[in-house]
DNA sequence: CCACAAAAAGAATGATGATTCTTCTTGGGG
DNA sequence: CCCCAAGAAGAATCATCATTCTTTTTGTGG
């Protein structure tokens, strides 16, 4: 079995990362053992280490996976003829929140306060999302509200900040609410 | 030394909890060992266990300490003759954020997604704060903006929700920003 | 001031869990 | 089809703590 084909290799990595996210959502980043992940993924410890250097790297992969999610969607909104305004935009984002991923997302924030690598991921992903909100809201101001492009861009910045904040708060509430429902294991 | 006097006992508990908060802010809830806390507090492991049943209880104490902070202050605002409006209120809250405590606060959110006891503390403290914001903003609407009390109360609810969200987002940003500055140990 | 039970210290204990090592299996290039 | 290095498995290793136990100290009621 000379080196797995790239596609297959990527599949395994995803299989592991997804199992990890499920475990993290259930038991938390630190209280999830490699043994838990082997059970959830159906793979062995040795195999996991063949795909990820160590647990820290696996956590980073999970962090990226959980924080990425929405980005692509917002990009499309901005290109739309009638881009959504702040309220509609927020509503769509909130509607798309997945409770399990919200939990891991909040855990990742906590980890970011301590682990520089995770912090970089969070800052990067957050910045990326804010930029897309900014684009979308600028487009809305120009196309729907008929503002001047230059002034719109500036105004959109503070709107984007607010939408971002409200979205993150909602993420937190969803995480807490869903934690109450699924009685830990 | 028959039982320590209550005041003294409370001092020790605080001494331990404060040392714990410092350690948590530096290394995270889980990566802080009891040994770290003994070093930071100047007390021994045995002594810590004389005051807290176990590490989980200590974490709960730290969570309460970090999440309580602002509450009392907001209460006074509401009683004021000219209570602060939403912007001013938010500005004051944000100005009062302590970076180290912000870090632990965000870690506590993450823990709350997994640990029911911590979750209860977060939900309780959050609800308490929202209620005080609600009171303060109701007072503002009535005293400064001259709204009808009944209608003011309702309107204040959504304002409180927004202020809360923006405050929490700011807490998160402060935690991340400060994490970048103090290069972990 | 005493006496002494509670508090502090710090070493010893045990578990847990990440990582590594060795041994089977198997996918894929020839 | 066949071969064999790369993958997967799973047991063994090694470190890191939380917690407990034993011994020493000390604050307090009398």
mmCIF file with all atom_site columns, N, CA and C (backbone and C1' of nucleotides) in Angstrom, chain C residues 12-26:
data_model
loop_
_atom_site.group_PDB
_atom_site.id
_atom_site.type_symbol
_atom_site.label_atom_id
_atom_site.label_alt_id
_atom_site.label_comp_id
_atom_site.label_asym_id
_atom_site.label_entity_id
_atom_site.label_seq_id
_atom_site.pdbx_PDB_ins_code
_atom_site.Cartn_x
_atom_site.Cartn_y
_atom_site.Cartn_z
_atom_site.occupancy
_atom_site.B_iso_or_equiv
_atom_site.pdbx_formal_charge
_atom_site.auth_seq_id
_atom_site.auth_comp_id
_atom_site.auth_asym_id
_atom_site.auth_atom_id
_atom_site.pdbx_PDB_model_num
ATOM 1   P P     . DA C 1 12 ? 8.030  10.032  49.664 1.00 0.00 ? 12 DA C P     1
ATOM 2   O "O5'" . DA C 1 12 ? 6.514  9.537   49.553 1.00 0.00 ? 12 DA C "O5'" 1
ATOM 3   C "C5'" . DA C 1 12 ? 5.812  9.175   50.745 1.00 0.00 ? 12 DA C "C5'" 1
ATOM 4   C "C4'" . DA C 1 12 ? 4.573  8.394   50.351 1.00 0.00 ? 12 DA C "C4'" 1
ATOM 5   C "C3'" . DA C 1 12 ? 4.814  7.354   49.246 1.00 0.00 ? 12 DA C "C3'" 1
ATOM 6   O "O3'" . DA C 1 12 ? 4.001  6.224   49.536 1.00 0.00 ? 12 DA C "O3'" 1
ATOM 7   C "C1'" . DA C 1 12 ? 3.277  9.005   48.465 1.00 0.00 ? 12 DA C "C1'" 1
ATOM 8   P P     . DT C 1 13 ? 3.769  5.057   48.445 1.00 0.00 ? 13 DT C P     1
ATOM 9   O "O5'" . DT C 1 13 ? 2.376  5.469   47.786 1.00 0.00 ? 13 DT C "O5'" 1
ATOM 10  C "C5'" . DT C 1 13 ? 1.292  5.826   48.631 1.00 0.00 ? 13 DT C "C5'" 1
ATOM 11  C "C4'" . DT C 1 13 ? 0.016  5.870   47.821 1.00 0.00 ? 13 DT C "C4'" 1
ATOM 12  C "C3'" . DT C 1 13 ? -0.077 4.810   46.743 1.00 0.00 ? 13 DT C "C3'" 1
ATOM 13  O "O3'" . DT C 1 13 ? -1.401 4.297   46.745 1.00 0.00 ? 13 DT C "O3'" 1
ATOM 14  C "C1'" . DT C 1 13 ? -0.310 6.948   45.760 1.00 0.00 ? 13 DT C "C1'" 1
ATOM 15  P P     . DG C 1 14 ? -1.724 2.876   46.056 1.00 0.00 ? 14 DG C P     1
ATOM 16  O "O5'" . DG C 1 14 ? -2.860 3.350   45.062 1.00 0.00 ? 14 DG C "O5'" 1
ATOM 17  C "C5'" . DG C 1 14 ? -2.841 4.709   44.659 1.00 0.00 ? 14 DG C "C5'" 1
ATOM 18  C "C4'" . DG C 1 14 ? -3.961 4.963   43.697 1.00 0.00 ? 14 DG C "C4'" 1
ATOM 19  C "C3'" . DG C 1 14 ? -4.109 3.869   42.645 1.00 0.00 ? 14 DG C "C3'" 1
ATOM 20  O "O3'" . DG C 1 14 ? -5.472 3.801   42.279 1.00 0.00 ? 14 DG C "O3'" 1
ATOM 21  C "C1'" . DG C 1 14 ? -3.097 5.854   41.709 1.00 0.00 ? 14 DG C "C1'" 1
ATOM 22  P P     . DA C 1 15 ? -5.950 2.812   41.130 1.00 0.00 ? 15 DA C P     1
ATOM 23  O "O5'" . DA C 1 15 ? -6.481 3.900   40.102 1.00 0.00 ? 15 DA C "O5'" 1
ATOM 24  C "C5'" . DA C 1 15 ? -6.054 5.238   40.269 1.00 0.00 ? 15 DA C "C5'" 1
ATOM 25  C "C4'" . DA C 1 15 ? -6.780 6.175   39.324 1.00 0.00 ? 15 DA C "C4'" 1
ATOM 26  C "C3'" . DA C 1 15 ? -7.262 5.555   38.021 1.00 0.00 ? 15 DA C "C3'" 1
ATOM 27  O "O3'" . DA C 1 15 ? -8.426 6.238   37.590 1.00 0.00 ? 15 DA C "O3'" 1
ATOM 28  C "C1'" . DA C 1 15 ? -5.337 6.966   37.654 1.00 0.00 ? 15 DA C "C1'" 1
ATOM 29  P P     . DT C 1 16 ? -9.106 5.779   36.158 1.00 0.00 ? 16 DT C P     1
ATOM 30  O "O5'" . DT C 1 16 ? -8.591 6.958   35.203 1.00 0.00 ? 16 DT C "O5'" 1
ATOM 31  C "C5'" . DT C 1 16 ? -8.359 8.263   35.732 1.00 0.00 ? 16 DT C "C5'" 1
ATOM 32  C "C4'" . DT C 1 16 ? -7.650 9.096   34.674 1.00 0.00 ? 16 DT C "C4'" 1
ATOM 33  C "C3'" . DT C 1 16 ? -8.036 8.717   33.240 1.00 0.00 ? 16 DT C "C3'" 1
ATOM 34  O "O3'" . DT C 1 16 ? -8.306 9.914   32.535 1.00 0.00 ? 16 DT C "O3'" 1
ATOM 35  C "C1'" . DT C 1 16 ? -5.675 8.654   33.513 1.00 0.00 ? 16 DT C "C1'" 1
ATOM 36  P P     . DG C 1 17 ? -8.935 9.857   31.037 1.00 0.00 ? 17 DG C P     1
ATOM 37  O "O5'" . DG C 1 17 ? -7.701 10.280  30.141 1.00 0.00 ? 17 DG C "O5'" 1
ATOM 38  C "C5'" . DG C 1 17 ? -6.644 11.022  30.719 1.00 0.00 ? 17 DG C "C5'" 1
ATOM 39  C "C4'" . DG C 1 17 ? -5.539 11.205  29.706 1.00 0.00 ? 17 DG C "C4'" 1
ATOM 40  C "C3'" . DG C 1 17 ? -5.919 10.826  28.281 1.00 0.00 ? 17 DG C "C3'" 1
ATOM 41  O "O3'" . DG C 1 17 ? -5.174 11.644  27.425 1.00 0.00 ? 17 DG C "O3'" 1
ATOM 42  C "C1'" . DG C 1 17 ? -4.231 9.406   29.007 1.00 0.00 ? 17 DG C "C1'" 1
ATOM 43  P P     . DA C 1 18 ? -5.631 11.966  25.938 1.00 0.00 ? 18 DA C P     1
ATOM 44  O "O5'" . DA C 1 18 ? -4.265 12.327  25.203 1.00 0.00 ? 18 DA C "O5'" 1
ATOM 45  C "C5'" . DA C 1 18 ? -3.497 13.418  25.695 1.00 0.00 ? 18 DA C "C5'" 1
ATOM 46  C "C4'" . DA C 1 18 ? -2.023 13.113  25.524 1.00 0.00 ? 18 DA C "C4'" 1
ATOM 47  C "C3'" . DA C 1 18 ? -1.574 12.932  24.087 1.00 0.00 ? 18 DA C "C3'" 1
ATOM 48  O "O3'" . DA C 1 18 ? -0.371 13.665  23.896 1.00 0.00 ? 18 DA C "O3'" 1
ATOM 49  C "C1'" . DA C 1 18 ? -0.992 11.010  25.343 1.00 0.00 ? 18 DA C "C1'" 1
ATOM 50  P P     . DT C 1 19 ? 0.080  13.987  22.428 1.00 0.00 ? 19 DT C P     1
ATOM 51  O "O5'" . DT C 1 19 ? 1.091  12.787  22.190 1.00 0.00 ? 19 DT C "O5'" 1
ATOM 52  C "C5'" . DT C 1 19 ? 2.167  12.649  23.112 1.00 0.00 ? 19 DT C "C5'" 1
ATOM 53  C "C4'" . DT C 1 19 ? 2.886  11.337  22.899 1.00 0.00 ? 19 DT C "C4'" 1
ATOM 54  C "C3'" . DT C 1 19 ? 3.226  11.002  21.437 1.00 0.00 ? 19 DT C "C3'" 1
ATOM 55  O "O3'" . DT C 1 19 ? 4.637  10.874  21.371 1.00 0.00 ? 19 DT C "O3'" 1
ATOM 56  C "C1'" . DT C 1 19 ? 2.384  9.101   22.566 1.00 0.00 ? 19 DT C "C1'" 1
ATOM 57  P P     . DT C 1 20 ? 5.339  10.467  20.013 1.00 0.00 ? 20 DT C P     1
ATOM 58  O "O5'" . DT C 1 20 ? 5.724  8.957   20.331 1.00 0.00 ? 20 DT C "O5'" 1
ATOM 59  C "C5'" . DT C 1 20 ? 6.253  8.649   21.611 1.00 0.00 ? 20 DT C "C5'" 1
ATOM 60  C "C4'" . DT C 1 20 ? 6.617  7.171   21.676 1.00 0.00 ? 20 DT C "C4'" 1
ATOM 61  C "C3'" . DT C 1 20 ? 7.269  6.636   20.413 1.00 0.00 ? 20 DT C "C3'" 1
ATOM 62  O "O3'" . DT C 1 20 ? 8.188  5.638   20.843 1.00 0.00 ? 20 DT C "O3'" 1
ATOM 63  C "C1'" . DT C 1 20 ? 5.284  5.452   20.794 1.00 0.00 ? 20 DT C "C1'" 1
ATOM 64  P P     . DC C 1 21 ? 9.385  5.137   19.866 1.00 0.00 ? 21 DC C P     1
ATOM 65  O "O5'" . DC C 1 21 ? 9.292  3.563   20.123 1.00 0.00 ? 21 DC C "O5'" 1
ATOM 66  C "C5'" . DC C 1 21 ? 8.217  3.058   20.937 1.00 0.00 ? 21 DC C "C5'" 1
ATOM 67  C "C4'" . DC C 1 21 ? 8.110  1.568   20.773 1.00 0.00 ? 21 DC C "C4'" 1
ATOM 68  C "C3'" . DC C 1 21 ? 8.838  0.990   19.568 1.00 0.00 ? 21 DC C "C3'" 1
ATOM 69  O "O3'" . DC C 1 21 ? 9.294  -0.311  19.896 1.00 0.00 ? 21 DC C "O3'" 1
ATOM 70  C "C1'" . DC C 1 21 ? 6.498  0.776   19.237 1.00 0.00 ? 21 DC C "C1'" 1
ATOM 71  P P     . DT C 1 22 ? 9.926  -1.252  18.742 1.00 0.00 ? 22 DT C P     1
ATOM 72  O "O5'" . DT C 1 22 ? 8.728  -2.254  18.462 1.00 0.00 ? 22 DT C "O5'" 1
ATOM 73  C "C5'" . DT C 1 22 ? 8.011  -2.824  19.573 1.00 0.00 ? 22 DT C "C5'" 1
ATOM 74  C "C4'" . DT C 1 22 ? 7.141  -3.954  19.065 1.00 0.00 ? 22 DT C "C4'" 1
ATOM 75  C "C3'" . DT C 1 22 ? 7.749  -4.730  17.907 1.00 0.00 ? 22 DT C "C3'" 1
ATOM 76  O "O3'" . DT C 1 22 ? 7.433  -6.111  18.077 1.00 0.00 ? 22 DT C "O3'" 1
ATOM 77  C "C1'" . DT C 1 22 ? 5.748  -3.655  17.179 1.00 0.00 ? 22 DT C "C1'" 1
ATOM 78  P P     . DT C 1 23 ? 7.715  -7.199  16.901 1.00 0.00 ? 23 DT C P     1
ATOM 79  O "O5'" . DT C 1 23 ? 6.233  -7.395  16.359 1.00 0.00 ? 23 DT C "O5'" 1
ATOM 80  C "C5'" . DT C 1 23 ? 5.139  -7.304  17.275 1.00 0.00 ? 23 DT C "C5'" 1
ATOM 81  C "C4'" . DT C 1 23 ? 3.852  -7.499  16.527 1.00 0.00 ? 23 DT C "C4'" 1
ATOM 82  C "C3'" . DT C 1 23 ? 3.953  -8.480  15.374 1.00 0.00 ? 23 DT C "C3'" 1
ATOM 83  O "O3'" . DT C 1 23 ? 2.803  -9.318  15.390 1.00 0.00 ? 23 DT C "O3'" 1
ATOM 84  C "C1'" . DT C 1 23 ? 3.153  -6.392  14.579 1.00 0.00 ? 23 DT C "C1'" 1
ATOM 85  P P     . DC C 1 24 ? 2.626  -10.390 14.271 1.00 0.00 ? 24 DC C P     1
ATOM 86  O "O5'" . DC C 1 24 ? 1.745  -9.574  13.238 1.00 0.00 ? 24 DC C "O5'" 1
ATOM 87  C "C5'" . DC C 1 24 ? 0.734  -10.248 12.604 1.00 0.00 ? 24 DC C "C5'" 1
ATOM 88  C "C4'" . DC C 1 24 ? -0.500 -9.350  12.533 1.00 0.00 ? 24 DC C "C4'" 1
ATOM 89  C "C3'" . DC C 1 24 ? -1.257 -9.629  11.245 1.00 0.00 ? 24 DC C "C3'" 1
ATOM 90  O "O3'" . DC C 1 24 ? -2.644 -9.472  11.489 1.00 0.00 ? 24 DC C "O3'" 1
ATOM 91  C "C1'" . DC C 1 24 ? -0.446 -7.405  11.224 1.00 0.00 ? 24 DC C "C1'" 1
ATOM 92  P P     . DT C 1 25 ? -3.553 -10.230 10.399 1.00 0.00 ? 25 DT C P     1
ATOM 93  O "O5'" . DT C 1 25 ? -4.220 -8.981  9.684  1.00 0.00 ? 25 DT C "O5'" 1
ATOM 94  C "C5'" . DT C 1 25 ? -3.387 -7.885  9.308  1.00 0.00 ? 25 DT C "C5'" 1
ATOM 95  C "C4'" . DT C 1 25 ? -4.200 -6.864  8.559  1.00 0.00 ? 25 DT C "C4'" 1
ATOM 96  C "C3'" . DT C 1 25 ? -4.802 -7.366  7.259  1.00 0.00 ? 25 DT C "C3'" 1
ATOM 97  O "O3'" . DT C 1 25 ? -5.978 -6.614  7.024  1.00 0.00 ? 25 DT C "O3'" 1
ATOM 98  C "C1'" . DT C 1 25 ? -3.008 -5.837  6.807  1.00 0.00 ? 25 DT C "C1'" 1
ATOM 99  P P     . DT C 1 26 ? -6.847 -6.885  5.719  1.00 0.00 ? 26 DT C P     1
ATOM 100 O "O5'" . DT C 1 26 ? -6.282 -5.747  4.742  1.00 0.00 ? 26 DT C "O5'" 1
ATOM 101 C "C5'" . DT C 1 26 ? -6.270 -4.391  5.185  1.00 0.00 ? 26 DT C "C5'" 1
ATOM 102 C "C4'" . DT C 1 26 ? -5.741 -3.533  4.054  1.00 0.00 ? 26 DT C "C4'" 1
ATOM 103 C "C3'" . DT C 1 26 ? -6.251 -3.946  2.683  1.00 0.00 ? 26 DT C "C3'" 1
ATOM 104 O "O3'" . DT C 1 26 ? -6.378 -2.783  1.903  1.00 0.00 ? 26 DT C "O3'" 1
ATOM 105 C "C1'" . DT C 1 26 ? -3.928 -4.031  2.671  1.00 0.00 ? 26 DT C "C1'" 1
#
